[in-house]
Each structure stands twice: as C-alpha cells, then as structure tokens.
C-alpha cells in the first residue's frame, strides 16, 4: 500500500503532466475547433468552446476556390527535396566518416552553413534565381531546400554511420561486395532509424519554410505557409480560412510523424546528439 507521501508525489506528478499537456495541446485544439465554427461563433464573447453545429463550409470554400492546391505544392516540394537531401547527404556523410574526407574541419564547415539565417542569403538567391528563370518553379524551390538542408542531413547521418561497427563493412567487402552493396546491404539497414528520424526533421524544415517561399514564389507554386498570409487583410482577417488552411497544412506532418514515430524515437536516442 502506498504511503501518503508517495501518493501526494504521484498526484503532483500527474497534475504536472496534465498542466503541460494543456499548455501544448490547447492551441492545437483551438485552431482545430475554429475551423468548424461559424463567423459569429469565432468572434463570440465569452468564447464558444464547442460549435453548436459542426461546419465544413470553411474547408469547402478552400476546395471551391482552388486554394487547397498549395498543400499539394508543399507536399511535392518538401517531399522531393527531402529525398534528394537524404540521398546526397547520406553518401557525403559516409565519405566523411569512412574515408575521412576533408577531416574534421570540413564537417564543422558544413554544419556551420546550416546555422546561417536564411534571411542572409535570400536576396542574392533571389537575384540568381531571376537570372536562371527559377522563380516560381517547383525545381527552383526543390533545389534550394535540398541545398539548405543538406548540411543538417550530413551532420546527423555522420553520427549514425559512425556508430556502425566498421568490421561489418569489412566483412562484406571480404565476401566480395562492392562499396555500393555495402551501403545498401549493411549501412542503410543498420542506420534505418537514423535515416527515418533525419528525413522527418528535414521534411518538416522544408514544409515550414516561409522566407524562401515568400520571396521565390508568385502564383504557380505557392506553398501553404505563404497562402495563409493571404488571408490577413488590411480591413479584416479571415480567421475561418486561416484555421482551415492551417489544419490542412498540419495534417501531413502529423501523419508523417505518426507513421514513423517508432523510428523517430529510436533514431533520436541513437546518435542524433552525438555529432
């Protein structure tokens, strides 16, 4: 039987967990519930915690106006850039770890590029993209996000690959495997959790980018963060559209994290913070 002191301690622990959950989950709940309210309920005071009738009109208008295409644009751009960054970044990380390419100085220089604020390079990139004709194109944003996230992927995968015993790769080479077969048959499967964890974060970085998308897009490849700003007007803000579009833009990230949660937790604990 638990003592009174232990019971009190357990109660305080549960109370702290509930308080933290309320702080972090309430904004998500409020955003979600606003997307189903009528305009009167959105601006009602005291606040309406649950709508009298669930409204899907806020979502319907996004499909009717064609605004929902921005979610598809974000999916294509973030997805393609993540695949490219993961492929080239993992190959580069393997070279840094196994062949000591560039020594430690090159690895430090690579990660320092990721620490640079995007606003520092957005204007030179814009001028370059105007010259290349890459403004408002899929390939322009995919190329930029791949380059910008490549240092992060290299740094993360460098830690995961370094944890793989080199004896396994040497055994495979002795058995006649090529270096590419070692990568696909030994390194990639053993670093699978790290690959998925890094891919999720890379996808989220590209998905949430605002500054590059704001400067380098016009009408053809608008992404969802930029589209949300279009609902803020000089006279009024379209909160129903903002909430509905935000929910649609949040769903793919939640789905990706939920599907890869097993690998995500394991990957973070494996070597993400080891550098």
Short mmCIF file of C-alpha atoms in Angstrom, two decimals:
data_model
loop_
_atom_site.label_atom_id
_atom_site.label_comp_id
_atom_site.label_asym_id
_atom_site.label_seq_id
_atom_site.Cartn_x
_atom_site.Cartn_y
_atom_site.Cartn_z
CA UNK A 1 0.00 0.00 0.00
CA UNK A 2 1.38 3.40 -0.93
CA UNK A 3 2.25 5.83 1.81
CA UNK A 4 0.59 9.22 2.00
CA UNK A 5 3.81 10.92 0.89
CA UNK A 6 4.16 8.67 -2.15
CA UNK A 7 0.51 9.24 -3.07
CA UNK A 8 0.97 13.02 -2.86
CA UNK A 9 4.11 12.83 -5.00
CA UNK A 10 2.31 10.73 -7.61
CA UNK A 11 -0.63 13.15 -7.64
CA UNK A 12 1.67 16.13 -8.16
CA UNK A 13 3.40 14.30 -10.99
CA UNK A 14 0.09 13.63 -12.78
CA UNK A 15 -1.00 17.23 -12.19
CA UNK A 16 2.23 18.49 -13.77
CA UNK A 17 1.78 16.19 -16.78
CA UNK A 18 -1.82 17.36 -17.26
CA UNK A 19 -0.78 21.02 -16.98
CA UNK A 20 1.97 20.58 -19.59
CA UNK A 21 -0.42 18.75 -21.93
CA UNK A 22 -2.99 21.53 -21.59
CA UNK A 23 -0.40 24.19 -22.44
CA UNK A 24 0.85 22.39 -25.55
CA UNK A 25 -2.40 20.87 -26.80
CA UNK A 26 -4.79 23.77 -26.24
CA UNK A 27 -3.52 25.85 -29.23
CA UNK A 28 -3.96 22.81 -31.48
CA UNK A 29 -7.46 22.20 -30.13
CA UNK A 30 -8.42 25.87 -30.55
CA UNK A 31 -7.11 26.00 -34.13
CA UNK A 32 -8.95 22.78 -34.98
CA UNK A 33 -12.24 23.87 -33.44
CA UNK A 34 -12.19 27.33 -35.05
CA UNK A 35 -12.05 25.68 -38.46
CA UNK A 36 -15.52 24.19 -37.78
CA UNK A 37 -17.18 27.33 -36.37
CA UNK A 38 -19.41 29.92 -37.98
CA UNK A 39 -18.11 33.55 -38.14
CA UNK A 40 -20.44 34.51 -35.27
CA UNK A 41 -19.07 31.74 -33.06
CA UNK A 42 -15.46 32.66 -33.91
CA UNK A 43 -15.90 36.22 -32.65
CA UNK A 44 -18.33 35.41 -29.83
CA UNK A 45 -17.59 36.52 -26.27
CA UNK A 46 -17.44 34.64 -23.99
CA UNK A 47 -15.70 32.14 -26.29
CA UNK A 48 -17.62 29.22 -27.76
CA UNK A 49 -15.65 26.17 -26.68
CA UNK A 50 -17.56 23.79 -28.95
CA UNK A 51 -19.66 24.83 -32.00
CA UNK A 52 -23.40 24.26 -31.88
CA UNK A 53 -23.23 22.64 -35.34
CA UNK A 54 -20.04 21.37 -36.93
CA UNK A 55 -19.47 23.42 -40.11
CA UNK A 56 -17.46 22.13 -43.06
CA UNK A 57 -18.04 25.28 -45.10
CA UNK A 58 -14.63 26.69 -44.18
CA UNK A 59 -12.96 23.67 -45.79
CA UNK A 60 -15.37 23.57 -48.71
CA UNK A 61 -14.52 27.13 -49.72
CA UNK A 62 -10.81 26.26 -49.84
CA UNK A 63 -11.54 23.45 -52.31
CA UNK A 64 -14.02 25.59 -54.27
CA UNK A 65 -11.53 28.47 -54.64
CA UNK A 66 -8.69 26.10 -55.51
CA UNK A 67 -6.59 27.27 -52.55
CA UNK A 68 -6.02 23.71 -51.41
CA UNK A 69 -3.54 23.23 -54.27
CA UNK A 70 -0.92 24.91 -52.06
CA UNK A 71 -0.90 21.83 -49.81
CA UNK A 72 -0.07 19.70 -52.85
CA UNK A 73 2.68 22.16 -53.82
CA UNK A 74 4.17 21.91 -50.34
CA UNK A 75 3.98 18.11 -50.45
CA UNK A 76 5.80 17.92 -53.80
CA UNK A 77 8.49 20.45 -52.88
CA UNK A 78 9.14 19.23 -49.34
CA UNK A 79 8.94 15.55 -50.36
CA UNK A 80 11.29 15.79 -53.36
CA UNK A 81 13.81 17.98 -51.54
CA UNK A 82 13.82 15.57 -48.58
CA UNK A 83 14.52 12.57 -50.82
CA UNK A 84 17.35 14.38 -52.62
CA UNK A 85 18.87 15.76 -49.42
CA UNK A 86 18.74 12.35 -47.75
CA UNK A 87 20.37 10.59 -50.69
CA UNK A 88 23.24 13.00 -51.29
CA UNK A 89 23.64 13.81 -47.59
CA UNK A 90 23.96 10.16 -46.57
CA UNK A 91 26.53 9.47 -49.29
CA UNK A 92 28.52 12.53 -48.21
CA UNK A 93 28.28 11.57 -44.53
CA UNK A 94 29.56 8.08 -45.34
CA UNK A 95 32.54 9.60 -47.13
CA UNK A 96 33.30 11.87 -44.18
CA UNK A 97 33.16 9.02 -41.68
CA UNK A 98 34.81 6.14 -43.54
CA UNK A 99 37.29 7.97 -45.78
CA UNK A 100 37.94 10.98 -43.51
CA UNK A 101 37.22 13.26 -46.45
CA UNK A 102 38.28 16.78 -45.51
CA UNK A 103 38.99 15.79 -41.91
CA UNK A 104 37.01 17.29 -39.04
CA UNK A 105 37.37 20.80 -40.45
CA UNK A 106 35.15 20.03 -43.45
CA UNK A 107 32.43 18.58 -41.21
CA UNK A 108 32.48 21.66 -38.98
CA UNK A 109 32.35 23.94 -42.02
CA UNK A 110 29.38 22.02 -43.44
CA UNK A 111 27.26 22.31 -40.29
CA UNK A 112 28.18 25.99 -39.95
CA UNK A 113 26.38 26.60 -43.26
CA UNK A 114 23.13 25.36 -41.70
CA UNK A 115 23.47 27.78 -38.80
CA UNK A 116 23.32 30.74 -41.18
CA UNK A 117 19.93 32.53 -41.04
CA UNK A 118 18.03 32.18 -44.35
CA UNK A 119 17.42 35.94 -44.48
CA UNK A 120 21.17 36.46 -45.01
CA UNK A 121 21.18 34.75 -48.40
CA UNK A 122 17.63 35.23 -49.61
CA UNK A 123 18.36 38.40 -51.62
CA UNK A 124 21.44 37.02 -53.50
CA UNK A 125 19.49 33.82 -54.13
CA UNK A 126 16.57 35.82 -55.49
CA UNK A 127 18.83 37.68 -57.95
CA UNK A 128 20.42 34.39 -59.04
CA UNK A 129 17.01 32.76 -59.48
CA UNK A 130 15.74 35.69 -61.57
CA UNK A 131 18.77 35.25 -63.84
CA UNK A 132 18.20 31.48 -64.06
CA UNK A 133 14.45 31.81 -64.55
CA UNK A 134 13.87 29.64 -61.47
CA UNK A 135 11.49 31.98 -59.62
CA UNK A 136 8.04 30.44 -59.04
CA UNK A 137 9.11 26.97 -60.20
CA UNK A 138 9.00 23.59 -58.49
CA UNK A 139 12.58 22.75 -59.34
CA UNK A 140 13.83 26.09 -58.04
CA UNK A 141 12.44 25.55 -54.52
CA UNK A 142 13.33 21.85 -54.52
CA UNK A 143 16.94 22.67 -55.41
CA UNK A 144 17.15 25.41 -52.79
CA UNK A 145 15.63 23.34 -49.97
CA UNK A 146 17.89 20.41 -50.87
CA UNK A 147 20.97 22.61 -50.67
CA UNK A 148 19.84 24.32 -47.47
CA UNK A 149 19.01 21.08 -45.63
CA UNK A 150 22.00 19.12 -46.92
CA UNK A 151 24.34 20.25 -44.08
CA UNK A 152 21.81 19.11 -41.48
CA UNK A 153 21.44 15.68 -43.11
CA UNK A 154 25.21 15.25 -43.43
CA UNK A 155 25.81 16.16 -39.81
CA UNK A 156 23.07 13.89 -38.47
CA UNK A 157 23.92 10.90 -40.66
CA UNK A 158 27.60 11.32 -39.82
CA UNK A 159 26.79 10.46 -36.21
CA UNK A 160 24.60 7.48 -37.09
CA UNK A 161 27.09 5.98 -39.56
CA UNK A 162 29.98 6.42 -37.11
CA UNK A 163 28.09 4.17 -34.65
CA UNK A 164 28.02 1.28 -37.14
CA UNK A 165 30.93 -1.14 -36.49
CA UNK A 166 33.35 -0.93 -39.40
CA UNK A 167 34.06 -4.67 -39.01
CA UNK A 168 30.66 -5.43 -40.54
CA UNK A 169 31.52 -3.45 -43.66
CA UNK A 170 34.96 -5.03 -43.87
CA UNK A 171 33.41 -8.49 -43.68
CA UNK A 172 31.05 -7.63 -46.51
CA UNK A 173 33.98 -6.33 -48.61
CA UNK A 174 35.94 -9.51 -47.94
CA UNK A 175 32.91 -11.52 -49.11
CA UNK A 176 33.13 -9.73 -52.45
CA UNK A 177 30.56 -6.95 -52.03
CA UNK A 178 31.16 -3.66 -53.80
CA UNK A 179 31.16 -0.41 -51.87
CA UNK A 180 27.64 0.36 -53.14
CA UNK A 181 26.43 -3.07 -52.00
CA UNK A 182 27.94 -2.39 -48.57
CA UNK A 183 25.97 0.85 -48.44
CA UNK A 184 22.65 -0.69 -49.45
CA UNK A 185 23.09 -4.02 -47.66
CA UNK A 186 24.81 -3.01 -44.43
CA UNK A 187 24.90 0.73 -43.78
CA UNK A 188 21.39 1.74 -44.82
CA UNK A 189 19.60 -1.08 -42.94
CA UNK A 190 21.63 -0.53 -39.76
CA UNK A 191 21.13 3.23 -39.89
CA UNK A 192 17.44 2.86 -40.75
CA UNK A 193 16.15 4.55 -37.58
CA UNK A 194 18.54 7.46 -38.09
CA UNK A 195 17.53 7.75 -41.74
CA UNK A 196 13.84 7.98 -40.90
CA UNK A 197 14.39 10.40 -38.00
CA UNK A 198 16.56 12.70 -40.11
CA UNK A 199 14.12 12.50 -43.02
CA UNK A 200 11.20 13.55 -40.81
CA UNK A 201 13.03 16.61 -39.50
CA UNK A 202 14.27 17.52 -42.99
CA UNK A 203 10.72 17.26 -44.32
CA UNK A 204 9.42 19.46 -41.51
CA UNK A 205 12.13 22.08 -42.15
CA UNK A 206 11.19 22.27 -45.84
CA UNK A 207 7.46 22.12 -45.07
CA UNK A 208 7.54 25.02 -42.62
CA UNK A 209 9.88 27.29 -44.56
CA UNK A 210 8.37 30.71 -45.06
CA UNK A 211 11.04 33.23 -46.05
CA UNK A 212 12.35 31.44 -49.17
CA UNK A 213 8.85 30.55 -50.33
CA UNK A 214 7.63 34.12 -49.77
CA UNK A 215 10.41 35.65 -51.88
CA UNK A 216 10.78 32.99 -54.58
CA UNK A 217 7.14 32.19 -55.38
CA UNK A 218 4.40 34.17 -57.07
CA UNK A 219 1.30 32.22 -58.18
CA UNK A 220 2.29 28.84 -59.64
CA UNK A 221 3.98 27.07 -56.72
CA UNK A 222 2.71 28.91 -53.65
CA UNK A 223 3.24 26.85 -50.52
CA UNK A 224 0.75 26.66 -47.69
CA UNK A 225 2.60 28.95 -45.18
CA UNK A 226 2.62 31.74 -47.78
CA UNK A 227 -1.01 31.12 -48.71
CA UNK A 228 -2.07 31.54 -45.07
CA UNK A 229 -0.69 35.09 -45.06
CA UNK A 230 -3.03 35.96 -47.95
CA UNK A 231 -5.97 35.63 -45.56
CA UNK A 232 -4.72 38.51 -43.44
CA UNK A 233 -6.30 41.63 -44.89
CA UNK A 234 -5.93 45.33 -44.21
CA UNK A 235 -9.54 45.66 -43.04
CA UNK A 236 -10.17 42.20 -41.58
CA UNK A 237 -8.65 38.76 -41.17
CA UNK A 238 -10.36 35.63 -42.50
CA UNK A 239 -9.88 33.54 -39.36
CA UNK A 240 -12.06 30.68 -40.60
CA UNK A 241 -9.90 30.25 -43.71
CA UNK A 242 -6.72 30.69 -41.70
CA UNK A 243 -7.77 27.93 -39.29
CA UNK A 244 -8.97 25.55 -42.03
CA UNK A 245 -5.84 26.00 -44.15
CA UNK A 246 -3.62 25.64 -41.08
CA UNK A 247 -5.31 22.36 -40.18
CA UNK A 248 -4.89 21.06 -43.74
CA UNK A 249 -1.25 22.12 -43.64
CA UNK A 250 -0.67 20.43 -40.31
CA UNK A 251 -2.19 17.06 -41.20
CA UNK A 252 0.67 15.77 -43.46
CA UNK A 253 3.28 16.48 -40.77
CA UNK A 254 1.18 14.74 -38.10
CA UNK A 255 0.69 11.74 -40.40
CA UNK A 256 4.42 11.53 -41.21
CA UNK A 257 5.39 11.72 -37.55
CA UNK A 258 2.72 9.20 -36.52
CA UNK A 259 3.78 6.71 -39.20
CA UNK A 260 7.47 6.99 -38.36
CA UNK A 261 7.12 7.52 -34.60
CA UNK A 262 8.77 4.18 -33.82
CA UNK A 263 11.84 5.03 -35.86
CA UNK A 264 11.77 8.67 -34.78
CA UNK A 265 12.11 7.96 -31.05
CA UNK A 266 14.74 5.31 -31.63
CA UNK A 267 16.65 7.45 -34.12
CA UNK A 268 16.77 10.48 -31.82
CA UNK A 269 18.11 8.36 -28.96
CA UNK A 270 20.69 6.58 -31.16
CA UNK A 271 23.06 9.25 -32.29
CA UNK A 272 21.38 12.49 -33.08
CA UNK A 273 23.07 14.38 -30.30
CA UNK A 274 26.44 12.70 -30.60
CA UNK A 275 27.52 14.69 -33.64
#
